[in-house]
CSV table of C-alpha atoms and ligand atoms in Angstrom, one decimal:
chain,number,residue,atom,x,y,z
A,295,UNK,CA,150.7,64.6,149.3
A,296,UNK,CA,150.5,68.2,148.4
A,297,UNK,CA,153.2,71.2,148.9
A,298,UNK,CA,153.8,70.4,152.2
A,299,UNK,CA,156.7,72.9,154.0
A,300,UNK,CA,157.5,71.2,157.1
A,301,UNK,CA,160.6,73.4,157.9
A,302,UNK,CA,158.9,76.7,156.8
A,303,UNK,CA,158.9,79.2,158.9
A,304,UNK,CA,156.5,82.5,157.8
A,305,UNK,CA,157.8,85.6,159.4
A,306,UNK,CA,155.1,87.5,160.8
A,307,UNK,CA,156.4,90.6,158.9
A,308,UNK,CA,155.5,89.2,155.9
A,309,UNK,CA,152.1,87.2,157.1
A,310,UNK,CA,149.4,88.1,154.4
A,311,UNK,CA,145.9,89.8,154.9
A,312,UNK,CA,143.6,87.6,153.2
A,313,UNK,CA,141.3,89.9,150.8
A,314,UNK,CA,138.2,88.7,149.1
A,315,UNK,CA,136.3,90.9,146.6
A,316,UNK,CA,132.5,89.1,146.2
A,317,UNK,CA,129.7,90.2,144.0
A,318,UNK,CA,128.0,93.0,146.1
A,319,UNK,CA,127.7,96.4,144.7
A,320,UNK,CA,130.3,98.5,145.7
A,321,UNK,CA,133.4,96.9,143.9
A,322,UNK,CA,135.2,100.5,144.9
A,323,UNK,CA,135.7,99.5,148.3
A,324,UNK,CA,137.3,96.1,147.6
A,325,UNK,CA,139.7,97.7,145.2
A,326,UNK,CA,140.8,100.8,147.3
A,327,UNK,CA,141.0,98.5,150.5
A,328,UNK,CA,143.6,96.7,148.6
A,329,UNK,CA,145.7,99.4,147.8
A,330,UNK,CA,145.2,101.4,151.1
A,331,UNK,CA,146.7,98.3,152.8
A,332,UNK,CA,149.6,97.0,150.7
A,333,UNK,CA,150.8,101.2,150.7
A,334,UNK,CA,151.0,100.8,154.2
A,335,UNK,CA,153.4,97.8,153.5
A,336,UNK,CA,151.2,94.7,154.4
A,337,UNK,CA,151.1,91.9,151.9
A,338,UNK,CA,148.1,90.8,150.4
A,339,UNK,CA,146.4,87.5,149.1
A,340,UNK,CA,143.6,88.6,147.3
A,341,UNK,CA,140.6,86.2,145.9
A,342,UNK,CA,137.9,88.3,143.5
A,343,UNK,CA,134.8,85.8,143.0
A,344,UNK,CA,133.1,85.6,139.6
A,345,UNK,CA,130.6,87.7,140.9
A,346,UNK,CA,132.6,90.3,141.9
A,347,UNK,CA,133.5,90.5,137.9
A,348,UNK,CA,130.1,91.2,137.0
A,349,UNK,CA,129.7,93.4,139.2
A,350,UNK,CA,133.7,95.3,138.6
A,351,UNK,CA,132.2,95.2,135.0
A,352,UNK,CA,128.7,97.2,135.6
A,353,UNK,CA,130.1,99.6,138.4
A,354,UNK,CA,134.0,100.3,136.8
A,355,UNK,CA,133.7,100.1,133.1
A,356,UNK,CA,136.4,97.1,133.2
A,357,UNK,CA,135.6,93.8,131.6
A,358,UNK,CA,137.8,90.7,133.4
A,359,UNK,CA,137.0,88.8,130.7
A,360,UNK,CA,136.2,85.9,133.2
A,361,UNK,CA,139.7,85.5,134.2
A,362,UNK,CA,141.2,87.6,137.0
A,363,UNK,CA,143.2,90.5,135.0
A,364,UNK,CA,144.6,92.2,137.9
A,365,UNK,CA,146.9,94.2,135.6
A,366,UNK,CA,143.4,95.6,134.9
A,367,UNK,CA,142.5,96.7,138.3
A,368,UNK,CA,145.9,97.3,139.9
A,369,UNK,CA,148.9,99.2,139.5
A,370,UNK,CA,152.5,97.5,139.4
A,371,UNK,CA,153.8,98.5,142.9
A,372,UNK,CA,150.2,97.2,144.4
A,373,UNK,CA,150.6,94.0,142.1
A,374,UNK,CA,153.7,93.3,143.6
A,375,UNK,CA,152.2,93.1,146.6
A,376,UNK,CA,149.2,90.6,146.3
A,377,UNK,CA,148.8,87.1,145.7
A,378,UNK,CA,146.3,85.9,143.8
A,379,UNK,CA,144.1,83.0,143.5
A,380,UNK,CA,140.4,82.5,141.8
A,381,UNK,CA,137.8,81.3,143.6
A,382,UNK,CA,138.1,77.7,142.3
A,383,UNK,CA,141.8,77.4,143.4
A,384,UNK,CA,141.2,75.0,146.4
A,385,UNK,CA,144.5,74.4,146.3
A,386,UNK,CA,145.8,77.9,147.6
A,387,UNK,CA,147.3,78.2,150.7
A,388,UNK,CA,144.9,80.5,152.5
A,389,UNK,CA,142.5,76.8,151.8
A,390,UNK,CA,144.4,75.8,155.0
A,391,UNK,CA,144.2,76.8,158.6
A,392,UNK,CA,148.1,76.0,158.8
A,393,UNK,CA,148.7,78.6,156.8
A,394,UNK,CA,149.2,81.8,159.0
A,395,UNK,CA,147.7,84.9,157.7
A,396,UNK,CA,146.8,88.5,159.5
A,397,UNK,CA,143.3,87.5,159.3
A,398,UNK,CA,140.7,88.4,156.5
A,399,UNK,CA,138.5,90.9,155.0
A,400,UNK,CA,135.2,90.3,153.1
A,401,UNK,CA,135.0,93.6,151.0
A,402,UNK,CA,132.3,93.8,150.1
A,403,UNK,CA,130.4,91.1,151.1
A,404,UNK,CA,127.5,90.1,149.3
A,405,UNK,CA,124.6,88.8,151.0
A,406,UNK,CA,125.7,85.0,149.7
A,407,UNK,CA,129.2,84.8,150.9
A,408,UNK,CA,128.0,85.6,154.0
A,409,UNK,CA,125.4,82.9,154.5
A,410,UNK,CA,127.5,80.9,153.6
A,411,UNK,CA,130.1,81.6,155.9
A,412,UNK,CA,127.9,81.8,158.6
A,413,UNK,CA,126.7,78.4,157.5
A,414,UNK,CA,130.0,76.8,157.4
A,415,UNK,CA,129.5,75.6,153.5
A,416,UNK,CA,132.9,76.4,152.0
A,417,UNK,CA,132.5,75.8,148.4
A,418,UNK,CA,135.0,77.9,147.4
A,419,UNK,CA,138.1,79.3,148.4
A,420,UNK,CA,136.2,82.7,149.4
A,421,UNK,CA,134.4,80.4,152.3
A,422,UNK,CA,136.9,78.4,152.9
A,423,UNK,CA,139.4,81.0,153.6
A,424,UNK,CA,136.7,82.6,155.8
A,425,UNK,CA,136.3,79.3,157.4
A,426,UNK,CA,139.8,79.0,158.4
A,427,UNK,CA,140.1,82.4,159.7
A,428,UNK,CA,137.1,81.8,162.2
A,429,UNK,CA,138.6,78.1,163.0
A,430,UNK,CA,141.9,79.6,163.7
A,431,UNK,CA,140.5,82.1,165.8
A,432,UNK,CA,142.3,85.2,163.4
A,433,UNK,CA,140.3,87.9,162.9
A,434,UNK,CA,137.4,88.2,160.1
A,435,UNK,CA,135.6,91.3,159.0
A,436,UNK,CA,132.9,91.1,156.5
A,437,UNK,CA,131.6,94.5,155.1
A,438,UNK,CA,128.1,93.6,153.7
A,439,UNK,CA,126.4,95.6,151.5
A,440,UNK,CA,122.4,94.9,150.8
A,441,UNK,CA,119.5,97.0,151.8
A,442,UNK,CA,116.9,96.5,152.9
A,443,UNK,CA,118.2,93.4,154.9
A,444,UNK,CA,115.4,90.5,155.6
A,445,UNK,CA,115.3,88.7,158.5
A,446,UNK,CA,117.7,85.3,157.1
A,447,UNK,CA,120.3,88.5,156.2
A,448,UNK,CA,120.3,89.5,160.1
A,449,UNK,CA,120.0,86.2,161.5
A,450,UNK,CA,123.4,85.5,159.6
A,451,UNK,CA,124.9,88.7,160.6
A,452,UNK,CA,123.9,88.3,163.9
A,453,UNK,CA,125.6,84.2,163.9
A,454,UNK,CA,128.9,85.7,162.2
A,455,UNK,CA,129.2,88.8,165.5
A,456,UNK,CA,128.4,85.8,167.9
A,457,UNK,CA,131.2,84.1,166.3
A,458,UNK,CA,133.9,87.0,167.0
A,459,UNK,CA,133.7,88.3,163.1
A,460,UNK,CA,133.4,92.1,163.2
A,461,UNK,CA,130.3,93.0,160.9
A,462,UNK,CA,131.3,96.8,159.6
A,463,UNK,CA,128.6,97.4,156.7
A,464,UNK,CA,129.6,99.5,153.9
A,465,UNK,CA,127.9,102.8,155.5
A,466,UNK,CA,129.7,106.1,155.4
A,467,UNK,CA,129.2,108.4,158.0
A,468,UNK,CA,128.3,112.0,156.9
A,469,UNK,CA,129.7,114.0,159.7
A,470,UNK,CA,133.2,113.9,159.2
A,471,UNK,CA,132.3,116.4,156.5
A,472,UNK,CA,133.2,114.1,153.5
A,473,UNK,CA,132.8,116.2,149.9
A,474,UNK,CA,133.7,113.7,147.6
A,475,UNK,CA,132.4,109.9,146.8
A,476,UNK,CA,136.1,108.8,147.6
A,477,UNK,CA,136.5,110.6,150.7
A,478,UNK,CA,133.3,108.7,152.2
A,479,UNK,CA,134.7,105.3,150.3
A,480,UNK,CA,138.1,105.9,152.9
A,481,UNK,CA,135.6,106.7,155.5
A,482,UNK,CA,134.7,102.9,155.4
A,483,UNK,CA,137.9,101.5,154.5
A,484,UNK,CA,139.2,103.3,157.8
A,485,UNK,CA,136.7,101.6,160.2
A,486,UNK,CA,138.0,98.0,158.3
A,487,UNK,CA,141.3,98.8,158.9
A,488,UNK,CA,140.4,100.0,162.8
A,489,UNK,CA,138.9,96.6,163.4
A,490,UNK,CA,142.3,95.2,162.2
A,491,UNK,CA,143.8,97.7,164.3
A,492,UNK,CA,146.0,99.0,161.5
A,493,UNK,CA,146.8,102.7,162.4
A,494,UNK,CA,145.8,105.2,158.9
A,495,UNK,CA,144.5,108.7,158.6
A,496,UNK,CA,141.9,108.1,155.9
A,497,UNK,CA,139.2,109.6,158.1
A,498,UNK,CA,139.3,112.6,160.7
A,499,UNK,CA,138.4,111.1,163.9
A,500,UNK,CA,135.3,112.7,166.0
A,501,UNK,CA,136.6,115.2,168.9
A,502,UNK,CA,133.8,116.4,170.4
A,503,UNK,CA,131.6,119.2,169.1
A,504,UNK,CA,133.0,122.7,168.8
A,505,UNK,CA,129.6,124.4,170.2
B,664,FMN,C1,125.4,94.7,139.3
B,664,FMN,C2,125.1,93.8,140.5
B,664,FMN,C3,125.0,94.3,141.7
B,664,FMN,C4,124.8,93.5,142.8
B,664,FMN,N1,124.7,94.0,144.1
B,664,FMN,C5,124.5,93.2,145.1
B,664,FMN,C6,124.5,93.8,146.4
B,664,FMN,O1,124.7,95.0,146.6
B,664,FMN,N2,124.5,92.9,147.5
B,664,FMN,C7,124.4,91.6,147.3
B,664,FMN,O2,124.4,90.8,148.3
B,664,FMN,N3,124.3,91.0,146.1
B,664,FMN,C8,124.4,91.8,145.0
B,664,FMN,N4,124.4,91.2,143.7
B,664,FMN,C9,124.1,89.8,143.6
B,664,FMN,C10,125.4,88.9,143.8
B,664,FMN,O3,126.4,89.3,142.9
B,664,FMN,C11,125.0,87.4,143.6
B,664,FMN,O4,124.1,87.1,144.7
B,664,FMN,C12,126.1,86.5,143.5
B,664,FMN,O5,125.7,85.2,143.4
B,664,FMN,C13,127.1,86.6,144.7
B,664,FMN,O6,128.1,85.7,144.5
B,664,FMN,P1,129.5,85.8,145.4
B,664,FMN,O7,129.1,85.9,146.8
B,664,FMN,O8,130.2,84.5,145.1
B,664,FMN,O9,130.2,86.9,144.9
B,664,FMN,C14,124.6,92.1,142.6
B,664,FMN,C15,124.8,91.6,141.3
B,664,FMN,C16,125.0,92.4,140.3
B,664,FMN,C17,125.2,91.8,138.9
C-alpha cells in the first residue's frame, strides 16, 4: 500500500489551498494569486502544468527548463509556503479526496483543463485534484481565460457552475479606477479570493456613485 496516515490528524489551520497554474495566457495571475494568499498566511500546494511553462516562458521571460524551478518564480518566504508537485505526480496527496484541503483554484484555466474537468477525465494531477475537490464537495474556482468562447467552451462552463464550481473569468473591471496592469491583475485575484471568502483589500469595493 501507499503512505497511508491512519492516525493523522490535519489541523485546519494548516489545510492547504490547492493552486493549479495551466497553460492559458495570463501566467501573471497564477503567480500573484500565489503569493497574495500564502502573505495572508494560508499554505499552498501548488501544481504548474507543462503548459503553463510555455506559456510562463512567452509571457515572463523565464525559461523552467521543463522542470518546475520555483526558485525561479518565487521568493523564499512564499517558497516556504507551497508544496509542490508536477502534473505527472499521481502520487501527491491532493490525488486523493482524503486528503483535506481549503478547496482549489484554477488560475488561469485554459480552455483544456476545464473540459476536462467538466468531463471528469483526470489525466493528470491538475484534474484529478479538481476532481476531488468537486467529489468532496470543497470549493473549486476556475478562472478561464479564452475569447472568443465557442459554444463546447460555454457548455463546459455552464456544467462546471451547475456543479457548484464558481466560474470568475480573468476580466478586470475598469471602474475601480485601476492605472496600472497590476492593479487590474489584483482586481481579479480579489474576486478569487471573495469566492473563497478570504477577506483582502486588493480592490476598492463599489459604494455607490458620488453624483
Ligand atoms: C503563449 C500561449 C498562450 C496560450 N493562451 C491560451 C489561452 O489564453 N487560453 C487557452 O485556453 N489556451 C491557451 N493556450 C493553449 C494551451 O496552452 C493549450 O491548449 C494546452 O494544451 C493547455 O494545457 P493545460 O490545460 O494542461 O495547461 C496558449 C498557449 C500558448 C503557448
Amino acid at each position: 500500500m501507499g503512505n497511508l496516515s491512519p492516525h493523522y490528524v490535519v489541523p485546519i489551520s494548516v489545510k492547504p489551498l490547492v493552486v493549479a497554474i495551466t497553460g492559458a495566457s495570463g501566467s501573471v495571475y497564477g503567480l500573484r494569486f500565489v503569493k497574495v494568499v500564502t502573505e495572508l498566511g494560508i499554505p499552498i500546494t501548488l501544481t504548474i502544468s507543462n503548459a503553463a511553462g510555455l506559456v510562463i516562458r512567452e509571457e515572463l521571460g523565464i525559461d523552467l527548463e521543463g522542470r518546475a524551478q520555483i526558485e525561479k518564480l518565487f521568493d523564499p518566504e512564499t517558497i516556504a509556503n507551497i508544496s509542490y508537485y508536477a502534473e505527472e505526480e499521481m502520487t501527491a496527496p491532493i490525488a486523493s479526496g482524503s486528503y483535506p484541503t481549503r478547496g482549489m483554484v484554477v488560475i488561469p484555466s485554459s480552455t483544456t483543463s476545464f473540459a476536462k474537468i467538466a468531463n471528469g477525465i483526470s489525466d493528470t494531477l491538475i484534474e484529478r485534484a479538481a476532481e476531488c475537490t468537486i467529489k468532496e464537495g470543497r470549493r473549486l474556482v476556475v478562472v478561464p481565460r479564452e475569447t472568443p468562447m465557442s459554444a463546447i467552451h460555454l457548455e463546459n462552463l455552464l456544467k462546471l457552475t451547475r456543479l457548484g464550481v464558481r466560474v470568475v473569468p480573468a476580466i478586470p473591471a475598469f471602474y475601480s479606477g485601476a492605472q496600472k496592469i497590476e492593479e487590474l491583475v489584483d482586481f481579479v485575484i480579489g474576486k478569487v479570493l471573495d469566492q473563497l471568502e478570504i477577506p483582502h483589500t486588493l480592490y476598492p469595493r463599489w459604494i455607490g456613485s458620488a453624483h
